[in-house]
């Protein structure tokens, strides 16, 4: 009777550990997604700034 109860306890602990690890992976994946979205916004903003600077520089060259 000891071994079946031991096997059930080990199985329960294994499932609990896997559940905790799954939650940690989910939280880190969500955090990574937020960082990627933030980086994409900053890259888009920099691209827009670069485009405005290019237009401004082209106008300056045309006036020479």
Short mmCIF file of N, CA and C in Angstrom, two decimals:
data_model
loop_
_atom_site.label_atom_id
_atom_site.label_comp_id
_atom_site.label_asym_id
_atom_site.label_seq_id
_atom_site.Cartn_x
_atom_site.Cartn_y
_atom_site.Cartn_z
N UNK A 1 0.82 -1.19 0.00
CA UNK A 1 0.00 0.00 0.00
C UNK A 1 0.86 1.26 0.00
N UNK A 2 2.09 1.14 0.48
CA UNK A 2 2.96 2.30 0.53
C UNK A 2 3.33 2.78 -0.87
N UNK A 3 3.71 1.86 -1.77
CA UNK A 3 4.19 2.25 -3.08
C UNK A 3 3.13 2.93 -3.94
N UNK A 4 1.89 2.45 -3.95
CA UNK A 4 0.88 3.19 -4.73
C UNK A 4 0.65 4.60 -4.19
N UNK A 5 0.63 4.76 -2.88
CA UNK A 5 0.44 6.09 -2.31
C UNK A 5 1.64 6.99 -2.62
N UNK A 6 2.83 6.41 -2.57
CA UNK A 6 4.03 7.15 -2.91
C UNK A 6 4.01 7.59 -4.37
N UNK A 7 3.58 6.69 -5.26
CA UNK A 7 3.49 7.03 -6.68
C UNK A 7 2.48 8.15 -6.91
N UNK A 8 1.35 8.13 -6.24
CA UNK A 8 0.35 9.19 -6.37
C UNK A 8 0.91 10.51 -5.86
N UNK A 9 1.61 10.48 -4.74
CA UNK A 9 2.19 11.70 -4.19
C UNK A 9 3.24 12.27 -5.13
N UNK A 10 4.10 11.43 -5.69
CA UNK A 10 5.12 11.89 -6.62
C UNK A 10 4.47 12.45 -7.88
N UNK A 11 3.42 11.81 -8.35
CA UNK A 11 2.70 12.32 -9.51
C UNK A 11 2.08 13.68 -9.24
N UNK A 12 1.50 13.84 -8.08
CA UNK A 12 0.89 15.13 -7.73
C UNK A 12 1.95 16.22 -7.65
N UNK A 13 3.08 15.93 -7.01
CA UNK A 13 4.15 16.91 -6.90
C UNK A 13 4.69 17.26 -8.29
N UNK A 14 4.82 16.27 -9.15
CA UNK A 14 5.30 16.51 -10.51
C UNK A 14 4.36 17.44 -11.26
N UNK A 15 3.05 17.19 -11.17
CA UNK A 15 2.07 18.04 -11.85
C UNK A 15 2.10 19.45 -11.27
N UNK A 16 2.25 19.57 -9.97
CA UNK A 16 2.31 20.89 -9.34
C UNK A 16 3.54 21.66 -9.81
N UNK A 17 4.68 21.00 -9.88
CA UNK A 17 5.91 21.66 -10.33
C UNK A 17 5.76 22.09 -11.79
N UNK A 18 5.21 21.23 -12.62
CA UNK A 18 5.01 21.59 -14.03
C UNK A 18 4.04 22.76 -14.16
N UNK A 19 3.03 22.81 -13.32
CA UNK A 19 2.09 23.93 -13.34
C UNK A 19 2.77 25.23 -12.98
N UNK A 20 3.61 25.21 -11.96
CA UNK A 20 4.33 26.41 -11.56
C UNK A 20 5.26 26.87 -12.68
N UNK A 21 5.96 25.93 -13.29
CA UNK A 21 6.86 26.29 -14.38
C UNK A 21 6.09 26.84 -15.58
N UNK A 22 4.93 26.28 -15.86
CA UNK A 22 4.11 26.78 -16.97
C UNK A 22 3.66 28.21 -16.72
N UNK A 23 3.30 28.52 -15.50
CA UNK A 23 2.90 29.89 -15.16
C UNK A 23 4.08 30.84 -15.32
N UNK A 24 5.26 30.42 -14.89
CA UNK A 24 6.44 31.27 -15.03
C UNK A 24 6.77 31.52 -16.50
N UNK A 25 6.66 30.48 -17.32
CA UNK A 25 6.93 30.63 -18.75
C UNK A 25 5.91 31.59 -19.37
N UNK A 26 4.65 31.46 -18.99
CA UNK A 26 3.61 32.35 -19.51
C UNK A 26 3.89 33.80 -19.14
N UNK A 27 4.27 34.04 -17.89
CA UNK A 27 4.55 35.41 -17.44
C UNK A 27 5.74 35.99 -18.20
N UNK A 28 6.79 35.21 -18.37
CA UNK A 28 7.97 35.71 -19.07
C UNK A 28 7.68 35.93 -20.55
N UNK A 29 6.89 35.06 -21.17
CA UNK A 29 6.52 35.26 -22.58
C UNK A 29 5.69 36.52 -22.75
N UNK A 30 4.82 36.78 -21.82
CA UNK A 30 4.01 38.00 -21.88
C UNK A 30 4.90 39.24 -21.72
N UNK A 31 5.85 39.18 -20.80
CA UNK A 31 6.77 40.29 -20.60
C UNK A 31 7.61 40.52 -21.86
N UNK A 32 8.07 39.44 -22.47
CA UNK A 32 8.84 39.56 -23.71
C UNK A 32 8.00 40.18 -24.82
N UNK A 33 6.73 39.79 -24.91
CA UNK A 33 5.84 40.38 -25.91
C UNK A 33 5.66 41.87 -25.69
N UNK A 34 5.56 42.29 -24.45
CA UNK A 34 5.43 43.72 -24.16
C UNK A 34 6.71 44.46 -24.55
N UNK A 35 7.86 43.87 -24.29
CA UNK A 35 9.12 44.51 -24.66
C UNK A 35 9.25 44.62 -26.17
N UNK A 36 8.84 43.58 -26.89
CA UNK A 36 8.90 43.61 -28.35
C UNK A 36 7.97 44.70 -28.89
N UNK A 37 6.77 44.81 -28.34
CA UNK A 37 5.84 45.85 -28.78
C UNK A 37 6.39 47.24 -28.50
N UNK A 38 7.00 47.42 -27.34
CA UNK A 38 7.59 48.71 -27.00
C UNK A 38 8.75 49.04 -27.94
N UNK A 39 9.57 48.06 -28.24
CA UNK A 39 10.68 48.28 -29.17
C UNK A 39 10.16 48.62 -30.57
N UNK A 40 9.12 47.96 -30.99
CA UNK A 40 8.54 48.26 -32.31
C UNK A 40 8.01 49.69 -32.37
N UNK A 41 7.37 50.14 -31.28
CA UNK A 41 6.90 51.53 -31.25
C UNK A 41 8.06 52.51 -31.33
N UNK A 42 9.14 52.23 -30.59
CA UNK A 42 10.29 53.13 -30.62
C UNK A 42 10.95 53.13 -32.00
N UNK A 43 11.03 51.98 -32.63
CA UNK A 43 11.62 51.90 -33.97
C UNK A 43 10.77 52.67 -34.96
N UNK A 44 9.46 52.54 -34.88
CA UNK A 44 8.57 53.29 -35.78
C UNK A 44 8.71 54.79 -35.57
N UNK A 45 8.80 55.22 -34.32
CA UNK A 45 8.98 56.63 -34.02
C UNK A 45 10.31 57.14 -34.58
N UNK A 46 11.37 56.36 -34.44
CA UNK A 46 12.67 56.76 -34.97
C UNK A 46 12.64 56.81 -36.50
N UNK A 47 11.93 55.87 -37.12
CA UNK A 47 11.81 55.88 -38.58
C UNK A 47 11.06 57.13 -39.06
N UNK A 48 10.01 57.50 -38.33
CA UNK A 48 9.28 58.72 -38.69
C UNK A 48 10.16 59.95 -38.52
N UNK A 49 10.92 60.00 -37.43
CA UNK A 49 11.84 61.13 -37.22
C UNK A 49 12.88 61.19 -38.34
N UNK A 50 13.40 60.05 -38.73
CA UNK A 50 14.39 60.00 -39.80
C UNK A 50 13.77 60.45 -41.12
N UNK A 51 12.54 60.05 -41.37
CA UNK A 51 11.87 60.47 -42.60
C UNK A 51 11.66 61.98 -42.62
N UNK A 52 11.24 62.55 -41.48
CA UNK A 52 11.08 64.01 -41.41
C UNK A 52 12.42 64.72 -41.61
N UNK A 53 13.46 64.20 -41.02
CA UNK A 53 14.78 64.80 -41.18
C UNK A 53 15.25 64.72 -42.63
N UNK A 54 14.95 63.62 -43.30
CA UNK A 54 15.33 63.47 -44.70
C UNK A 54 14.61 64.48 -45.58
N UNK A 55 13.33 64.65 -45.33
CA UNK A 55 12.55 65.64 -46.09
C UNK A 55 13.10 67.04 -45.84
N UNK A 56 13.41 67.33 -44.61
CA UNK A 56 13.96 68.64 -44.27
C UNK A 56 15.30 68.86 -44.96
N UNK A 57 16.14 67.85 -44.96
CA UNK A 57 17.45 67.96 -45.61
C UNK A 57 17.30 68.11 -47.13
N UNK A 58 16.34 67.41 -47.70
CA UNK A 58 16.10 67.53 -49.14
C UNK A 58 15.64 68.94 -49.50
N UNK A 59 14.80 69.52 -48.67
CA UNK A 59 14.36 70.91 -48.91
C UNK A 59 15.52 71.87 -48.80
N UNK A 60 16.40 71.63 -47.85
CA UNK A 60 17.56 72.50 -47.68
C UNK A 60 18.48 72.43 -48.89
N UNK A 61 18.64 71.25 -49.45
CA UNK A 61 19.50 71.08 -50.62
C UNK A 61 18.86 71.74 -51.83
N UNK A 62 17.53 71.67 -51.95
CA UNK A 62 16.83 72.29 -53.07
C UNK A 62 16.94 73.80 -53.04
N UNK A 63 17.06 74.38 -51.88
CA UNK A 63 17.14 75.85 -51.79
C UNK A 63 18.53 76.36 -52.11
N UNK A 64 19.53 75.48 -52.14
CA UNK A 64 20.90 75.93 -52.45
C UNK A 64 21.04 76.17 -53.88
#
